[in-house]
XYZ file of C-alpha atoms in Angstrom:
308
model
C 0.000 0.000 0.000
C 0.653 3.505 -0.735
C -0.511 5.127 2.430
C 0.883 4.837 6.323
C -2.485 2.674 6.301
C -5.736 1.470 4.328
C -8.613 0.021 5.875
C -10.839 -0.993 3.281
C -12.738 -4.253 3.788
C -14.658 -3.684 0.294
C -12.703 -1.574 -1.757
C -11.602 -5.038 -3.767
C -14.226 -6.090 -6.019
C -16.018 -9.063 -4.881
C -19.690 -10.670 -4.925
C -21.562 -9.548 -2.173
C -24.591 -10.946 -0.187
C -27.479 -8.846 -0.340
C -29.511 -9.052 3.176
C -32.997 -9.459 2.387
C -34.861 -6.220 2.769
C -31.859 -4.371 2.317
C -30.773 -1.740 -0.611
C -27.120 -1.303 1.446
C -23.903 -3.148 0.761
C -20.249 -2.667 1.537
C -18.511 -0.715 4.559
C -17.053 2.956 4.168
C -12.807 2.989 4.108
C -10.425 4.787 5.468
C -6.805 5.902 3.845
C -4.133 7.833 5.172
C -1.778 9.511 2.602
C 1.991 9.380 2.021
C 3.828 12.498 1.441
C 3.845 11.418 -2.367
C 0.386 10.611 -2.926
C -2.720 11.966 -4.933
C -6.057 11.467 -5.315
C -5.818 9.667 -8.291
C -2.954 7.376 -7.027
C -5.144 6.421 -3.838
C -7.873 5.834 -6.242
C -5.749 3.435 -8.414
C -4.095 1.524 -5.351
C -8.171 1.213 -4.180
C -9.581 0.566 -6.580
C -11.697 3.137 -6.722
C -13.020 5.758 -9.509
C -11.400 9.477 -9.481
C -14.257 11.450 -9.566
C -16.137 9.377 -6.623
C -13.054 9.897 -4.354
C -12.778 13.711 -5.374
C -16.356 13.818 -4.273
C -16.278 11.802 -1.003
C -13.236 14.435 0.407
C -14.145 17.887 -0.564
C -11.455 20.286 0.390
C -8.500 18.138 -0.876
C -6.293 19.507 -3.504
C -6.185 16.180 -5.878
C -2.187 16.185 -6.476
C -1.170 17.665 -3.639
C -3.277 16.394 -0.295
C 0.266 16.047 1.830
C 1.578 13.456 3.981
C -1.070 12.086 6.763
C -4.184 12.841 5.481
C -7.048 10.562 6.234
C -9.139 9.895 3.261
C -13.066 8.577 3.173
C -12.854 5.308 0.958
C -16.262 5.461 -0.837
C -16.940 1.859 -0.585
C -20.641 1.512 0.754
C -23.185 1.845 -1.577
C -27.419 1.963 -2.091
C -28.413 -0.011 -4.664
C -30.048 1.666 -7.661
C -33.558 1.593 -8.646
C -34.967 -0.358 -11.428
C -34.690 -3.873 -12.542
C -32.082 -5.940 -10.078
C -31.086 -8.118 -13.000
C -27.491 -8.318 -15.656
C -25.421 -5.515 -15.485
C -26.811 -1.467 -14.389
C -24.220 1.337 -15.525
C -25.188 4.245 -13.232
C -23.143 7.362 -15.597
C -23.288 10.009 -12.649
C -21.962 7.551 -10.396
C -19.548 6.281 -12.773
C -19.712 2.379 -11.559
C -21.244 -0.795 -12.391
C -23.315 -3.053 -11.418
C -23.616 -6.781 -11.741
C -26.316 -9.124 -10.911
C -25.256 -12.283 -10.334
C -27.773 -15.279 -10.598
C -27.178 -16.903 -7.323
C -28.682 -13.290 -5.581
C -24.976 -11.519 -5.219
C -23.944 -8.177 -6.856
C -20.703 -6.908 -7.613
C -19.617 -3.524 -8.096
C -16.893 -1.911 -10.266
C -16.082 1.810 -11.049
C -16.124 2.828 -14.196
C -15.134 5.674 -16.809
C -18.754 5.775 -18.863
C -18.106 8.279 -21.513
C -16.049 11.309 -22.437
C -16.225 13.918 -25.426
C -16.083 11.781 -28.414
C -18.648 8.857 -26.646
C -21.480 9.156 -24.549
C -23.411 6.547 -23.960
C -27.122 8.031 -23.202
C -29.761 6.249 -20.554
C -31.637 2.985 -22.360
C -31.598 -0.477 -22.120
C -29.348 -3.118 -24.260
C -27.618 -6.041 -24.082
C -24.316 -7.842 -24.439
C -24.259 -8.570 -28.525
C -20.720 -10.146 -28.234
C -17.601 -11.291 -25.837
C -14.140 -10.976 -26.732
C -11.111 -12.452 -25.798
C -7.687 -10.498 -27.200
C -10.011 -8.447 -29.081
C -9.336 -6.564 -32.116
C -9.340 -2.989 -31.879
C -11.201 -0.630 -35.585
C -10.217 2.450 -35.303
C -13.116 5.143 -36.214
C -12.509 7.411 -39.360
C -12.277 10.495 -36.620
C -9.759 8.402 -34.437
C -7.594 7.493 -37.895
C -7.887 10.830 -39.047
C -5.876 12.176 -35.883
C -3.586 9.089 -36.153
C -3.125 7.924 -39.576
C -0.262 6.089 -38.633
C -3.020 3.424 -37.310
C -3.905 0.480 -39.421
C -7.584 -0.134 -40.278
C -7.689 -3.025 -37.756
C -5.333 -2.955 -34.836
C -4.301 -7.029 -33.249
C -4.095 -7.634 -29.699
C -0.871 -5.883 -28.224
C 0.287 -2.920 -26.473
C -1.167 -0.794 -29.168
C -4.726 -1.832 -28.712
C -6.555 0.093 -26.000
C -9.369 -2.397 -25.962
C -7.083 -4.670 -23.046
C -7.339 -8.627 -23.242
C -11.488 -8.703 -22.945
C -14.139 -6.658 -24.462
C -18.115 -6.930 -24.224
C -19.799 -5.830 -27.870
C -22.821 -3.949 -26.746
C -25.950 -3.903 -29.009
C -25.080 -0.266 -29.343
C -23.270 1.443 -32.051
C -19.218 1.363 -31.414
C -20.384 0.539 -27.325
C -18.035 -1.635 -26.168
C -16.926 -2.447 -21.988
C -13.599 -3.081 -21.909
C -10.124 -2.955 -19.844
C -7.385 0.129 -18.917
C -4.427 -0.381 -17.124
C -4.891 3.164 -15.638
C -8.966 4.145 -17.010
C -9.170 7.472 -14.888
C -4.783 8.362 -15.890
C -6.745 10.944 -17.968
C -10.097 11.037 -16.616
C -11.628 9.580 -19.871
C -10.755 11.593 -22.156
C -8.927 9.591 -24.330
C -11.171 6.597 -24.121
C -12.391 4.019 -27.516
C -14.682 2.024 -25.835
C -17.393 4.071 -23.864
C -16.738 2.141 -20.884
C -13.582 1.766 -19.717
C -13.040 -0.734 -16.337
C -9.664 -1.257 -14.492
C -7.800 -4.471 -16.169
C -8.604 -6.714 -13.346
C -12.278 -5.620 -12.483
C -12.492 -6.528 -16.760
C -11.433 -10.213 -16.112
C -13.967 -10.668 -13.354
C -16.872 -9.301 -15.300
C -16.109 -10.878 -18.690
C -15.996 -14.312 -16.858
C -19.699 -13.539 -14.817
C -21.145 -12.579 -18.208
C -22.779 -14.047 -20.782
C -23.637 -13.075 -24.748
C -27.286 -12.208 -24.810
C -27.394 -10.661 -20.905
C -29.596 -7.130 -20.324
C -27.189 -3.884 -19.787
C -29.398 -0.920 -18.137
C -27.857 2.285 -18.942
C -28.902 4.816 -16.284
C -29.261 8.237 -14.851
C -30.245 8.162 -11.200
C -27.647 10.766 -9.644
C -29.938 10.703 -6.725
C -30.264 7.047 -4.415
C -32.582 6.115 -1.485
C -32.540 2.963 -0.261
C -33.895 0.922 3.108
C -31.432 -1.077 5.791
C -32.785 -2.334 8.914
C -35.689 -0.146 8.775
C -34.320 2.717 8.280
C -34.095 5.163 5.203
C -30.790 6.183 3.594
C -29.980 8.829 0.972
C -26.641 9.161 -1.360
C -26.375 11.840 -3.525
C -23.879 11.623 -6.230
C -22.248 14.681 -9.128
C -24.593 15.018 -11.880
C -22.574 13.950 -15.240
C -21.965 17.758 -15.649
C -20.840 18.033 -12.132
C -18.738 15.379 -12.700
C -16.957 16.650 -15.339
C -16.174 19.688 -12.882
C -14.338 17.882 -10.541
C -12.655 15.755 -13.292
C -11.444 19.124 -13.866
C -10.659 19.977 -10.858
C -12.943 22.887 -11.226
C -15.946 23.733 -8.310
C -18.708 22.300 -8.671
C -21.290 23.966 -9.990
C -24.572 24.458 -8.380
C -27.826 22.399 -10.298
C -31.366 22.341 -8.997
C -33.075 19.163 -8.241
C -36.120 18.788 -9.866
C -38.604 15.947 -8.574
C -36.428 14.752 -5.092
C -39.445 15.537 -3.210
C -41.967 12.768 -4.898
C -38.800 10.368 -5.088
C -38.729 10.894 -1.223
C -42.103 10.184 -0.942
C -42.329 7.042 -3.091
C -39.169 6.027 -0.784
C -40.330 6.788 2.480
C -43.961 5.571 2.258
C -45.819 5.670 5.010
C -42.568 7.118 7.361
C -42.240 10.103 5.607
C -42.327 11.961 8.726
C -39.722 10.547 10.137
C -37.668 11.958 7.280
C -34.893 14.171 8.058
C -35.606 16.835 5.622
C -32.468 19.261 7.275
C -30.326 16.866 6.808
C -31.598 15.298 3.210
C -30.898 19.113 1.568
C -28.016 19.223 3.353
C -26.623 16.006 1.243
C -28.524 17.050 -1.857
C -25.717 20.432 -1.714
C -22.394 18.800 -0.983
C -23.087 15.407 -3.446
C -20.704 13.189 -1.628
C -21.776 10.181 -3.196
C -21.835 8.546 0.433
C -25.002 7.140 1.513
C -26.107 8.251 4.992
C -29.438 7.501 7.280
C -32.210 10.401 6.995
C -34.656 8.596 8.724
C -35.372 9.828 12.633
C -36.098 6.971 15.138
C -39.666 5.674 15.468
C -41.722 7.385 18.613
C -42.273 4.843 20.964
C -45.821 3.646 21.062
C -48.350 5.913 23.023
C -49.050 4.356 26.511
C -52.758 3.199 26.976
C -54.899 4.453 29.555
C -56.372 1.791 31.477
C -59.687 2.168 33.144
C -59.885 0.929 36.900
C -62.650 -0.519 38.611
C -63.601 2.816 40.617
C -63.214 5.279 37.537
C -59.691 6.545 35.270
């Protein structure tokens, strides 16, 4: 490790049970930084996304957060919303979802776009799997490096990595980086770019033919032993603030109201609303417990035999 220390039980990929009645998974991490470390470093060692660590520890300059720094390791999550089946790509949160059939999920961060492709909200599914894929080149791509062949083999020259999943999407393809957030995805050729090993573990758990779920769901509320949590994540635009290590700009939030109703259900008064607005400002990504204990049950008055 990097860092005097790391304590992050989940920040590994791995299948996770989901409790029954429960949208939460993982445990939040801790990191404390070496004199030579950066944001984007921790992330790496983590594996982590950039953007979801900028946004977890506001207030740290990215390249230079000096020696002994403790760091929030964004590694508890709410599940989304929508169909719990194949594989969800949530763009503002920049990570991944996977299904598995035996009731276990796995998650994996993810760089899900950048200038040249953007991948917009629908649903697909996996058209093809590759092994040592070949890598075409786009005429825009070719026209910037005409050195490039028409069809580039496996090697250090193709960016596609040792797996790739075809989507039944235009030129949408999931593949491998070394180093996907080196650059912040700007220089991606697939759409979705995963760390190499993350890659290997979802090629293997996937299958041609199995649903993708692009979404848009910034905004997350989820239940865990009864009680209601919100995480609140950079819209894509956002996003691409912090990837540029600009602030944040401000956006309204049209509609959180009715999602916290259709959430809360019958405890919406127990909702912390303070605290919910609060989280809908700083966009941590982090998911945290709105929900106020229960009152305890009214005491019944009990008539006695001569009168109350």
């Amino acid at each position: 490790m990097t860092g005097a220390f790391s304590v992050a039980l989940f920040a590994v990929a791995q299948p996770y049970e989901l409790t029954e009645g429960s949208d939460l998974f993982g445990e939040l991490g801790a990191y404390k930084t070496a004199p030579d470390d950066t944001l984007l470093k921790v992330a790496e060692v983590n594996k982590l996304g950039f953007i979801e660590l900028v946004a977890a520890n506001p207030g740290i300059d990215s390249w230079l957060p000096g020696p002994d720094v403790t760091l929030v390791l964004p590694t508890l999550h709410l599940l989304p919303r929508g169909k719990r089946a194949g594989i969800v790509i949530n763009l503002p949160e920049q990570r991944l979802y996977q299904f598995l059939p035996d009731g276990r999920v796995q998650s994996f961060p993810v760089v899900a776009g950048n200038s040249v492709c953007e991948p917009e909200p629908g649903q697909t599914v996996i058209e093809q799997r590759r092994r040592e894929p070949s890598w075409r080149p786009t005429a825009a791509v070719r026209a910037k490096r005409p050195d490039l062949p028409v069809v580039v083999p496996p090697g250090p020259r193709n960016p596609l990595g040792k797996y790739a999943l075809d989507l039944a999407l235009p030129g949408k393809i999931v593949h491998g980086a070394r180093r996907p957030f080196s650059d912040r995805g700007g220089k991606g050729h697939g759409c979705i770019q995963l760390y190499t090993d993350d890659m290997a573990v979802l090629y293997g758990a996937s299958r041609k033919g199995m649903e993708v779920a692009v979404i848009d769901q910034p905004i997350k509320l989820g239940w865990s032993d009864g009680e209601l949590y919100l995480e609140v994540h950079p819209t894509r635009e956002q996003g691409v603030d912090l990837s540029g290590l600009r602030r944040m700009r401000y956006v309204q939030v049209p509609g959180f109201d009715t999602l916290l109703a259709e959430a809360a259900g019958s405890d919406l008064d127990r909702v912390d609303r303070v605290l919910a607005r609060k989280l809908l400002r700083e966009r941590k990504g982090i998911p945290v417990k709105i929900s106020r204990p229960r009152p305890p049950p009214k005491a019944k008055k009990v008539r006695g035999l001569f009168g109350p």
